[in-house]
Amino acid sequence: MPDGLPERAGFADLQHSNVPDRLLASWQRSEDYGIPLDAVEPVFTGTDDLSSLFFQCGNEVLADLHRTLANEPVSMMLTDAEGVVLSRLSGDRSLLQALDDVHLAPGFGYAERDVGTNGLGLALADRVPTLVRADQHYSLSLCTFTCAAVPVLDPTSGRLEGSVNLTTWSRSSSDLLLALARSAASNTAALMQARSSGRSARHVPRGQVFRVEVPRLEPGSGTLHSLSDAWNAAVTHAERGMRAGGVVAAVGETGAGRATVLAQAARHLFPRDRILSASAPAPTDVQTWLGLWTPEVGKPHTAVIVRDVDLLPPWVAERLRDLVLRSGAEGSVPFAVTAERFEDIPTALASLVDTVVPVPSLRERPDDAMALAHHIAMRVRGRAVTFTPSAARALSGYDWPGNVGELTRVVGQLAGRMDVIDAKALPPEVLAGNTRHLSRIEAFERGEIVRVLGLDGLTMAEVASELGMSRATLYRKIAQYDIHMERD
């Protein structure tokens, strides 16, 4: 156990103590996710959108609370719905330093899936006010803190916007912590309602800036070893390049799995090493990006993958090249990059590349769709999810223009709320199947026909009526669009 960390009960001990069931459930999920017990590994994503109504109202409420508690050892934070810390206020320097040490700071994600059981992660997962005391945290590195968090819902739409989180030392009194968090969340929602006037509080989607992966098993991790020959050939190609000590570039469409090819190759060759995967930053995050992860380049037992280097400004690419050359990473430890096309990689980095690995898109390996779907569902649900034959046919028959990223979004949303996924639950564009040779209007029409055909209890006459066409036209369209669906 690291110095300075308090001892705490194990999972088995908690199960026999007076601990809320939902806290035990969170511990079980954390264990299933493969979260390490001794340290947290949050993802830094940056704070791209600080203009939302939620952020402005919440920050104003916390600023008022901060003025009241300026001399107290309490940190007040605002997070978005994904658990990314948007702002943090505290007058206690030692507390702030301790929070920095565990990356509980603006720009870092503290969702339960990333760091295990913690106050704000559990509040967002269960959408209820939550207090997590010292030894109730899953990670030992968080056992010096007590955290209270309350989710904030948009007063108009009911959409989850984020949370208010108050954190203090575990040795401090926490009796009023949850009450203060409740009050701040309530005041934030009230202020949002008073100022809404039609303004949207929806956040701009954010991509990960970096993630550190350690060699641990996760639910469903074995699934990806049984993919198509085309995928395995790309992984083998990358392995050969890494084994030779060269810099490898994986190229292909966005979302095809370029970084995953590199990570699997590195994991096969160096099973005990850390894998650090970094993506191109927003212009405002460049200096933070360079400072956060580049000290890792050249470290023993650390493989580095830089994603989307074709998006890097030339001067950043030059900084990165110089860093790789100075650190001796080239040829000693795995260093790899991804891009859509090799010719788009900045010259400074392209000059380092020894092996180029083309990564096939998902539509070029349709047999992988269901293996990936099961893997994605297992990661989201923590257990196996069933796909009906009709859903499997639809998922395998769709051309996935967004590649694995689109598949992850579709399956992840469904697996989060159902144990059996049927074709009826799939989006119309997926039901429409391979529409590359159809116009946008034809693709929409095909999707609508498939959707209505999937509704329970409708006769073909009723399907035709719902679609506003005759039965003869419906049958003609079914033949024209090559639609094959089982009907009860």
Tab-separated table of C-alpha atoms in Angstrom, residues 27-472:
chain	number	residue	atom	x	y	z
A	27	TRP	CA	-17.606	-1.666	-6.660
A	28	GLN	CA	-18.622	-4.722	-8.655
A	29	ARG	CA	-18.801	-2.682	-11.858
A	30	SER	CA	-15.397	-1.149	-11.104
A	31	GLU	CA	-13.936	-4.616	-10.688
A	32	ASP	CA	-15.572	-5.745	-13.934
A	33	TYR	CA	-14.184	-2.718	-15.769
A	34	GLY	CA	-10.682	-3.755	-14.724
A	35	ILE	CA	-10.003	-0.579	-12.714
A	36	PRO	CA	-6.732	-0.941	-10.748
A	37	LEU	CA	-7.000	-0.750	-6.969
A	38	ASP	CA	-3.830	1.191	-6.326
A	39	ALA	CA	-4.078	4.195	-8.651
A	40	VAL	CA	-6.460	6.189	-10.810
A	41	GLU	CA	-5.932	6.614	-14.552
A	42	PRO	CA	-8.340	9.357	-15.665
A	43	VAL	CA	-8.463	10.569	-19.246
A	44	PHE	CA	-7.581	14.179	-20.048
A	45	THR	CA	-10.026	15.589	-22.607
A	46	GLY	CA	-9.753	19.335	-22.062
A	47	THR	CA	-12.609	21.726	-21.337
A	48	ASP	CA	-13.626	22.695	-24.847
A	49	ASP	CA	-17.102	24.091	-24.226
A	50	LEU	CA	-17.395	26.513	-21.311
A	51	SER	CA	-20.130	28.623	-22.854
A	52	SER	CA	-23.137	26.453	-21.952
A	53	LEU	CA	-25.911	27.754	-19.737
A	54	PHE	CA	-25.215	24.948	-17.270
A	55	PHE	CA	-21.561	25.873	-16.883
A	56	GLN	CA	-22.202	29.594	-16.534
A	57	CYS	CA	-24.972	29.166	-13.945
A	58	GLY	CA	-23.169	26.427	-12.033
A	59	ASN	CA	-19.912	28.336	-11.911
A	60	GLU	CA	-21.725	31.415	-10.591
A	61	VAL	CA	-23.360	29.371	-7.831
A	62	LEU	CA	-20.060	27.734	-6.852
A	63	ALA	CA	-18.269	31.093	-6.854
A	64	ASP	CA	-20.785	32.370	-4.294
A	65	LEU	CA	-20.343	29.230	-2.203
A	66	HIS	CA	-16.564	29.546	-2.463
A	67	ARG	CA	-16.670	33.054	-1.020
A	68	THR	CA	-18.565	31.645	1.968
A	69	LEU	CA	-16.195	28.693	2.461
A	70	ALA	CA	-12.949	30.342	1.363
A	71	ASN	CA	-11.071	29.271	4.501
A	72	GLU	CA	-12.479	25.737	4.666
A	73	PRO	CA	-10.673	22.628	3.299
A	74	VAL	CA	-13.326	22.024	0.649
A	75	SER	CA	-12.982	21.902	-3.111
A	76	MET	CA	-16.030	22.810	-5.198
A	77	MET	CA	-16.236	21.385	-8.712
A	78	LEU	CA	-18.533	21.406	-11.689
A	79	THR	CA	-18.493	18.430	-14.072
A	80	ASP	CA	-20.238	17.673	-17.330
A	81	ALA	CA	-22.512	14.678	-17.894
A	82	GLU	CA	-19.534	12.459	-18.805
A	83	GLY	CA	-17.734	13.232	-15.539
A	84	VAL	CA	-15.185	15.652	-17.006
A	85	VAL	CA	-14.230	18.321	-14.454
A	86	LEU	CA	-15.064	21.736	-15.912
A	87	SER	CA	-14.030	23.979	-13.021
A	88	ARG	CA	-12.589	23.720	-9.518
A	89	LEU	CA	-12.481	26.205	-6.645
A	90	SER	CA	-10.794	25.938	-3.241
A	91	GLY	CA	-8.842	28.138	-0.870
A	92	ASP	CA	-6.868	25.213	0.585
A	93	ARG	CA	-3.566	24.848	-1.288
A	94	SER	CA	-2.655	21.501	0.233
A	95	LEU	CA	-6.034	20.072	-0.805
A	96	LEU	CA	-5.598	21.409	-4.342
A	97	GLN	CA	-2.137	19.837	-4.566
A	98	ALA	CA	-3.496	16.504	-3.381
A	99	LEU	CA	-6.302	16.682	-5.951
A	100	ASP	CA	-3.762	17.484	-8.665
A	101	ASP	CA	-1.804	14.394	-7.661
A	102	VAL	CA	-4.819	12.198	-8.497
A	103	HIS	CA	-5.789	14.342	-11.523
A	104	LEU	CA	-9.107	15.447	-10.014
A	105	ALA	CA	-8.691	18.689	-11.921
A	106	PRO	CA	-10.248	20.573	-14.852
A	107	GLY	CA	-10.090	18.657	-18.110
A	108	PHE	CA	-9.870	15.171	-16.554
A	109	GLY	CA	-12.683	12.622	-16.700
A	110	TYR	CA	-13.780	11.015	-13.428
A	111	ALA	CA	-16.576	8.779	-14.667
A	112	GLU	CA	-16.982	5.509	-12.785
A	113	ARG	CA	-15.789	3.588	-15.853
A	114	ASP	CA	-12.482	5.498	-15.839
A	115	VAL	CA	-11.517	5.571	-12.149
A	116	GLY	CA	-13.913	3.264	-10.307
A	117	THR	CA	-16.285	4.125	-7.473
A	118	ASN	CA	-16.150	7.815	-6.558
A	119	GLY	CA	-18.694	10.455	-5.581
A	120	LEU	CA	-19.245	12.284	-8.827
A	121	GLY	CA	-18.943	9.144	-10.977
A	122	LEU	CA	-21.584	7.301	-8.948
A	123	ALA	CA	-23.886	10.345	-8.811
A	124	LEU	CA	-23.814	10.545	-12.616
A	125	ALA	CA	-24.182	6.778	-13.080
A	126	ASP	CA	-27.215	6.509	-10.778
A	127	ARG	CA	-28.457	10.106	-11.231
A	128	VAL	CA	-29.040	10.562	-7.505
A	129	PRO	CA	-27.238	12.596	-4.796
A	130	THR	CA	-24.263	10.605	-3.556
A	131	LEU	CA	-21.788	10.710	-0.666
A	132	VAL	CA	-18.718	8.478	-0.913
A	133	ARG	CA	-16.548	8.429	2.183
A	134	ALA	CA	-12.839	7.669	2.354
A	135	ASP	CA	-12.665	3.876	2.358
A	136	GLN	CA	-15.726	3.539	0.144
A	137	HIS	CA	-13.710	4.667	-2.894
A	138	TYR	CA	-12.576	1.825	-5.121
A	139	SER	CA	-9.066	3.169	-5.675
A	140	LEU	CA	-6.722	3.440	-2.692
A	141	SER	CA	-5.357	6.724	-4.011
A	142	LEU	CA	-8.765	8.339	-3.373
A	143	CYS	CA	-9.105	7.089	0.201
A	144	THR	CA	-7.834	10.356	1.684
A	145	PHE	CA	-10.941	12.167	0.410
A	146	THR	CA	-14.669	12.278	1.076
A	147	CYS	CA	-16.803	13.370	-1.875
A	148	ALA	CA	-20.401	14.513	-2.192
A	149	ALA	CA	-21.957	14.980	-5.622
A	150	VAL	CA	-25.418	15.818	-6.922
A	151	PRO	CA	-26.492	15.519	-10.579
A	152	VAL	CA	-27.971	18.585	-12.270
A	153	LEU	CA	-30.802	18.113	-14.776
A	154	ASP	CA	-31.917	20.648	-17.320
A	155	PRO	CA	-35.128	22.078	-15.787
A	156	THR	CA	-36.841	22.197	-19.176
A	157	SER	CA	-35.816	18.984	-20.956
A	158	GLY	CA	-34.826	16.827	-17.979
A	159	ARG	CA	-31.538	16.031	-19.703
A	160	LEU	CA	-28.549	15.290	-17.464
A	161	GLU	CA	-26.198	18.264	-17.754
A	162	GLY	CA	-23.524	17.389	-15.193
A	163	SER	CA	-22.944	17.456	-11.459
A	164	VAL	CA	-21.892	19.607	-8.533
A	165	ASN	CA	-19.122	17.901	-6.563
A	166	LEU	CA	-17.734	18.899	-3.155
A	167	THR	CA	-14.583	17.165	-1.945
A	168	THR	CA	-12.814	17.424	1.405
A	169	TRP	CA	-10.219	15.525	3.421
A	170	SER	CA	-11.440	12.222	4.810
A	171	ARG	CA	-10.478	13.395	8.298
A	172	SER	CA	-12.739	16.456	8.025
A	173	SER	CA	-16.369	16.473	9.039
A	174	SER	CA	-18.605	15.521	6.120
A	175	ASP	CA	-21.985	15.862	7.806
A	176	LEU	CA	-22.979	18.962	5.834
A	177	LEU	CA	-21.127	18.130	2.625
A	178	LEU	CA	-24.027	16.434	0.830
A	179	ALA	CA	-26.494	19.092	2.015
A	180	LEU	CA	-24.253	21.817	0.570
A	181	ALA	CA	-23.936	19.934	-2.708
A	182	ARG	CA	-27.718	19.486	-2.897
A	183	SER	CA	-28.220	23.197	-2.305
A	184	ALA	CA	-25.674	24.177	-4.962
A	185	ALA	CA	-27.209	21.794	-7.522
A	186	SER	CA	-30.716	23.057	-6.764
A	187	ASN	CA	-29.603	26.690	-7.088
A	188	THR	CA	-27.874	25.896	-10.378
A	189	ALA	CA	-31.029	24.333	-11.852
A	190	ALA	CA	-33.139	27.259	-10.625
A	191	LEU	CA	-30.750	29.785	-12.142
A	192	MET	CA	-30.747	27.858	-15.426
A	193	GLN	CA	-34.538	27.955	-15.535
A	194	ALA	CA	-34.628	31.681	-14.801
A	195	ARG	CA	-32.113	32.442	-17.556
A	196	SER	CA	-32.973	29.799	-20.126
A	197	SER	CA	-34.860	31.953	-22.675
A	198	GLY	CA	-34.431	29.228	-25.253
A	199	ARG	CA	-30.652	28.882	-24.854
A	200	SER	CA	-29.273	25.389	-25.288
A	201	ALA	CA	-27.121	23.820	-22.619
A	202	ARG	CA	-26.014	20.898	-24.763
A	203	HIS	CA	-22.271	20.291	-24.786
A	204	VAL	CA	-20.060	20.027	-27.832
A	205	PRO	CA	-18.766	16.435	-28.249
A	206	ARG	CA	-15.219	16.083	-26.977
A	207	GLY	CA	-12.503	13.666	-28.068
A	208	GLN	CA	-9.931	12.157	-25.770
A	209	VAL	CA	-6.547	13.849	-25.692
A	210	PHE	CA	-4.733	10.971	-24.089
A	211	ARG	CA	-5.255	7.733	-22.272
A	212	VAL	CA	-2.765	5.544	-20.453
A	213	GLU	CA	-3.487	1.830	-20.691
A	214	VAL	CA	-1.895	-0.691	-18.370
A	215	PRO	CA	-1.779	-4.450	-19.003
A	216	ARG	CA	-5.026	-5.616	-17.428
A	217	LEU	CA	-7.934	-7.652	-18.684
A	218	GLU	CA	-11.298	-6.018	-19.258
A	219	PRO	CA	-14.706	-7.616	-19.837
A	220	GLY	CA	-14.836	-8.908	-23.379
A	221	SER	CA	-11.174	-8.221	-24.041
A	222	GLY	CA	-10.672	-11.657	-25.553
A	223	THR	CA	-13.323	-11.087	-28.229
A	224	LEU	CA	-11.073	-8.998	-30.423
A	225	HIS	CA	-8.609	-11.848	-30.936
A	226	SER	CA	-11.068	-13.608	-33.253
A	227	LEU	CA	-11.510	-11.005	-35.966
A	228	SER	CA	-11.162	-11.331	-39.747
A	229	ASP	CA	-8.040	-12.216	-41.700
A	230	ALA	CA	-7.882	-8.647	-43.026
A	231	TRP	CA	-7.747	-7.242	-39.487
A	232	ASN	CA	-5.252	-9.802	-38.223
A	233	ALA	CA	-3.017	-9.178	-41.229
A	234	ALA	CA	-2.871	-5.468	-40.339
A	235	VAL	CA	-1.966	-6.300	-36.714
A	236	THR	CA	0.755	-8.719	-37.898
A	237	HIS	CA	2.121	-6.075	-40.282
A	238	ALA	CA	2.351	-3.576	-37.416
A	239	GLU	CA	4.007	-6.185	-35.179
A	240	ARG	CA	6.714	-6.800	-37.767
A	241	GLY	CA	7.444	-3.092	-38.010
A	242	MET	CA	7.650	-2.691	-34.230
A	243	ARG	CA	9.790	-5.806	-33.818
A	244	ALA	CA	12.253	-4.345	-36.302
A	245	GLY	CA	12.553	-1.259	-34.077
A	246	GLY	CA	11.031	1.185	-36.558
A	247	VAL	CA	8.331	3.818	-36.304
A	248	VAL	CA	4.993	2.487	-37.580
A	249	ALA	CA	2.206	4.529	-39.177
A	250	ALA	CA	-1.318	3.061	-39.378
A	251	VAL	CA	-3.370	4.750	-42.105
A	252	GLY	CA	-7.015	4.476	-43.080
A	253	GLU	CA	-10.440	5.963	-42.554
A	254	THR	CA	-11.315	7.641	-39.280
A	255	GLY	CA	-12.850	5.164	-36.866
A	256	ALA	CA	-11.516	2.084	-38.688
A	257	GLY	CA	-9.393	1.092	-35.696
A	258	ARG	CA	-5.986	2.452	-36.651
A	259	ALA	CA	-4.872	3.061	-33.061
A	260	THR	CA	-6.338	-0.288	-31.977
A	261	VAL	CA	-4.227	-2.107	-34.575
A	262	LEU	CA	-1.123	-0.436	-33.159
A	263	ALA	CA	-2.128	-1.055	-29.550
A	264	GLN	CA	-2.814	-4.752	-30.204
A	265	ALA	CA	0.521	-5.127	-31.957
A	266	ALA	CA	2.321	-3.443	-29.058
A	267	ARG	CA	0.448	-5.566	-26.534
A	268	HIS	CA	1.399	-8.777	-28.352
A	269	LEU	CA	5.079	-7.815	-28.458
A	270	PHE	CA	5.324	-6.140	-25.046
A	271	PRO	CA	2.581	-7.690	-22.871
A	272	ARG	CA	3.792	-6.074	-19.639
A	273	ASP	CA	4.316	-2.549	-20.954
A	274	ARG	CA	2.151	0.539	-20.593
A	275	ILE	CA	0.516	1.904	-23.726
A	276	LEU	CA	0.069	5.666	-23.924
A	277	SER	CA	-2.299	6.810	-26.663
A	278	ALA	CA	-2.564	10.534	-27.440
A	279	SER	CA	-4.694	12.339	-30.027
A	280	ALA	CA	-4.120	15.686	-31.688
A	281	PRO	CA	-5.134	18.549	-29.353
A	282	ALA	CA	-7.294	21.588	-29.949
A	283	PRO	CA	-5.195	24.694	-30.710
A	284	THR	CA	-5.830	26.057	-27.204
A	285	ASP	CA	-4.629	22.808	-25.588
A	286	VAL	CA	-1.309	22.356	-27.430
A	287	GLN	CA	0.996	23.424	-24.596
A	288	THR	CA	-0.950	21.392	-22.031
A	289	TRP	CA	-0.929	18.444	-24.432
A	290	LEU	CA	2.831	18.582	-24.896
A	291	GLY	CA	3.464	18.986	-21.179
A	292	LEU	CA	1.122	16.211	-20.046
A	293	TRP	CA	2.316	13.196	-21.944
A	294	THR	CA	5.541	13.908	-23.846
A	295	PRO	CA	7.729	13.253	-20.770
A	296	GLU	CA	6.651	9.623	-21.246
A	297	VAL	CA	8.378	9.337	-24.651
A	298	GLY	CA	11.475	7.199	-24.322
A	299	LYS	CA	10.610	5.782	-20.895
A	300	PRO	CA	11.301	2.067	-20.476
A	301	HIS	CA	8.284	-0.233	-20.791
A	302	THR	CA	6.144	2.512	-22.366
A	303	ALA	CA	4.720	2.313	-25.878
A	304	VAL	CA	3.538	5.620	-27.367
A	305	ILE	CA	0.845	5.990	-30.037
A	306	VAL	CA	0.060	9.477	-31.368
A	307	ARG	CA	-3.284	9.544	-33.153
A	308	ASP	CA	-4.323	11.805	-36.033
A	309	VAL	CA	-0.890	13.323	-36.616
A	310	ASP	CA	-2.206	14.618	-39.942
A	311	LEU	CA	-4.074	17.203	-37.833
A	312	LEU	CA	-0.956	18.507	-36.071
A	313	PRO	CA	0.376	21.943	-37.018
A	314	PRO	CA	3.863	21.694	-38.585
A	315	TRP	CA	5.592	23.340	-35.610
A	316	VAL	CA	4.036	20.820	-33.192
A	317	ALA	CA	5.091	17.944	-35.469
A	318	GLU	CA	8.635	19.331	-35.448
A	319	ARG	CA	8.616	19.532	-31.633
A	320	LEU	CA	7.426	15.958	-31.477
A	321	ARG	CA	10.058	14.752	-33.951
A	322	ASP	CA	12.833	16.447	-31.981
A	323	LEU	CA	11.527	14.938	-28.762
A	324	VAL	CA	11.486	11.432	-30.267
A	325	LEU	CA	15.013	11.798	-31.593
A	326	ARG	CA	16.398	13.255	-28.348
A	327	SER	CA	14.750	10.635	-26.158
A	328	GLY	CA	16.025	7.759	-28.244
A	329	ALA	CA	12.499	6.412	-28.531
A	330	GLU	CA	13.058	5.689	-32.198
A	331	GLY	CA	14.255	2.117	-32.369
A	332	SER	CA	14.224	1.401	-28.614
A	333	VAL	CA	10.568	1.421	-27.518
A	334	PRO	CA	7.419	1.356	-29.689
A	335	PHE	CA	6.527	4.738	-31.157
A	336	ALA	CA	3.688	4.798	-33.673
A	337	VAL	CA	1.318	7.267	-35.316
A	338	THR	CA	-2.027	7.227	-37.123
A	339	ALA	CA	-3.348	9.321	-40.010
A	340	GLU	CA	-5.972	9.098	-42.716
A	341	ARG	CA	-3.372	9.136	-45.502
A	342	PHE	CA	0.393	8.838	-45.276
A	343	GLU	CA	0.885	11.812	-47.605
A	344	ASP	CA	-0.962	14.021	-45.110
A	345	ILE	CA	1.466	13.286	-42.252
A	346	PRO	CA	3.630	16.374	-41.577
A	347	THR	CA	7.050	16.005	-43.189
A	348	ALA	CA	8.855	16.187	-39.847
A	349	LEU	CA	7.111	13.013	-38.653
A	350	ALA	CA	6.799	11.280	-42.019
A	351	SER	CA	10.596	11.208	-42.201
A	352	LEU	CA	10.673	8.979	-39.100
A	353	VAL	CA	8.214	6.365	-40.413
A	354	ASP	CA	9.667	2.999	-41.434
A	355	THR	CA	6.487	0.935	-41.856
A	356	VAL	CA	3.095	1.984	-43.211
A	357	VAL	CA	0.155	-0.261	-42.264
A	358	PRO	CA	-3.106	0.184	-44.219
A	359	VAL	CA	-6.092	-0.500	-41.927
A	360	PRO	CA	-9.223	-1.766	-43.744
A	361	SER	CA	-12.529	-0.025	-43.054
A	362	LEU	CA	-15.332	-1.945	-41.359
A	363	ARG	CA	-17.309	-2.252	-44.608
A	364	GLU	CA	-14.281	-4.083	-46.077
A	365	ARG	CA	-14.508	-6.686	-43.289
A	366	PRO	CA	-18.263	-7.120	-42.624
A	367	ASP	CA	-17.687	-10.380	-40.746
A	368	ASP	CA	-16.134	-8.322	-37.921
A	369	ALA	CA	-19.333	-6.374	-37.207
A	370	MET	CA	-20.900	-8.907	-34.848
A	371	ALA	CA	-17.672	-9.826	-33.044
A	372	LEU	CA	-17.156	-6.135	-32.370
A	373	ALA	CA	-20.809	-5.630	-31.416
A	374	HIS	CA	-20.559	-8.346	-28.741
A	375	HIS	CA	-17.300	-6.845	-27.481
A	376	ILE	CA	-18.799	-3.342	-27.280
A	377	ALA	CA	-21.938	-4.580	-25.526
A	378	MET	CA	-19.875	-6.516	-22.991
A	379	ARG	CA	-17.822	-3.426	-22.153
A	380	VAL	CA	-20.927	-1.270	-21.740
A	381	ARG	CA	-23.096	-3.767	-19.878
A	382	GLY	CA	-20.431	-5.686	-17.989
A	383	ARG	CA	-22.008	-8.952	-19.145
A	384	ALA	CA	-23.065	-10.629	-22.373
A	385	VAL	CA	-25.895	-9.081	-24.396
A	386	THR	CA	-27.989	-11.098	-26.854
A	387	PHE	CA	-28.525	-10.006	-30.470
A	388	THR	CA	-31.505	-11.470	-32.304
A	389	PRO	CA	-30.851	-12.973	-35.766
A	390	SER	CA	-32.598	-10.024	-37.437
A	391	ALA	CA	-30.418	-7.542	-35.535
A	392	ALA	CA	-27.281	-9.498	-36.437
A	393	ARG	CA	-28.228	-9.454	-40.128
A	394	ALA	CA	-28.862	-5.706	-40.033
A	395	LEU	CA	-25.608	-4.949	-38.238
A	396	SER	CA	-23.605	-7.147	-40.611
A	397	GLY	CA	-25.353	-5.791	-43.711
A	398	TYR	CA	-24.862	-2.091	-42.977
A	399	ASP	CA	-21.865	-0.406	-44.605
A	400	TRP	CA	-20.922	1.660	-41.483
A	401	PRO	CA	-19.675	4.901	-43.064
A	402	GLY	CA	-18.534	5.948	-39.581
A	403	ASN	CA	-16.681	2.645	-39.138
A	404	VAL	CA	-16.162	1.151	-35.676
A	405	GLY	CA	-16.846	4.518	-34.054
A	406	GLU	CA	-20.392	4.493	-35.453
A	407	LEU	CA	-20.896	0.853	-34.481
A	408	THR	CA	-19.714	1.658	-30.948
A	409	ARG	CA	-22.176	4.533	-30.671
A	410	VAL	CA	-25.157	2.509	-31.945
A	411	VAL	CA	-24.501	-0.665	-29.953
A	412	GLY	CA	-23.338	1.200	-26.841
A	413	GLN	CA	-26.567	3.190	-26.596
A	414	LEU	CA	-28.704	0.068	-26.908
A	415	ALA	CA	-26.606	-2.189	-24.676
A	416	GLY	CA	-26.827	0.378	-21.896
A	417	ARG	CA	-30.580	-0.184	-21.561
A	418	MET	CA	-31.456	-3.674	-22.849
A	419	ASP	CA	-30.229	-7.257	-22.511
A	420	VAL	CA	-31.655	-8.388	-25.869
A	421	ILE	CA	-31.094	-6.197	-28.916
A	422	ASP	CA	-33.571	-6.703	-31.757
A	423	ALA	CA	-33.646	-5.132	-35.204
A	424	LYS	CA	-36.647	-3.044	-34.154
A	425	ALA	CA	-34.415	-1.060	-31.793
A	426	LEU	CA	-31.808	-0.206	-34.429
A	427	PRO	CA	-31.716	3.222	-36.105
A	428	PRO	CA	-33.409	3.475	-39.527
A	429	GLU	CA	-30.121	4.062	-41.334
A	430	VAL	CA	-28.769	0.758	-40.010
A	431	LEU	CA	-31.962	-1.057	-40.981
A	432	ALA	CA	-31.604	0.374	-44.471
A	433	GLY	CA	-28.499	-1.770	-44.919
A	434	ASN	CA	-25.952	-1.156	-47.645
A	435	THR	CA	-27.119	2.058	-49.294
A	436	ARG	CA	-23.948	3.111	-51.089
A	437	HIS	CA	-25.651	2.766	-54.482
A	438	LEU	CA	-28.842	4.577	-53.436
A	439	SER	CA	-29.635	8.269	-53.447
A	440	ARG	CA	-30.297	9.900	-50.085
A	441	ILE	CA	-34.064	9.830	-50.755
A	442	GLU	CA	-33.936	6.139	-51.734
A	443	ALA	CA	-31.886	5.270	-48.649
A	444	PHE	CA	-34.390	7.074	-46.432
A	445	GLU	CA	-37.312	5.313	-48.126
A	446	ARG	CA	-35.678	1.904	-47.720
A	447	GLY	CA	-35.019	2.577	-44.036
A	448	GLU	CA	-38.619	3.603	-43.443
A	449	ILE	CA	-39.935	0.464	-45.138
A	450	VAL	CA	-37.655	-1.706	-43.010
A	451	ARG	CA	-38.694	0.173	-39.858
A	452	VAL	CA	-42.437	-0.230	-40.437
A	453	LEU	CA	-42.051	-3.865	-41.505
A	454	GLY	CA	-40.454	-4.461	-38.115
A	455	LEU	CA	-43.422	-3.151	-36.138
A	456	ASP	CA	-45.363	-5.804	-34.234
A	457	GLY	CA	-48.774	-6.988	-35.367
A	458	LEU	CA	-49.104	-5.159	-38.696
A	459	THR	CA	-50.365	-6.911	-41.778
A	460	MET	CA	-48.798	-6.084	-45.126
A	461	ALA	CA	-51.880	-4.005	-45.960
A	462	GLU	CA	-51.430	-2.045	-42.730
A	463	VAL	CA	-47.682	-1.608	-43.433
A	464	ALA	CA	-48.529	-0.210	-46.871
A	465	SER	CA	-51.133	2.130	-45.359
A	466	GLU	CA	-48.670	3.346	-42.714
A	467	LEU	CA	-46.161	4.121	-45.471
A	468	GLY	CA	-48.748	5.831	-47.662
A	469	MET	CA	-48.471	3.429	-50.608
A	470	SER	CA	-50.431	0.569	-52.114
A	471	ARG	CA	-49.656	-3.076	-51.356
A	472	ALA	CA	-48.463	-3.549	-54.943
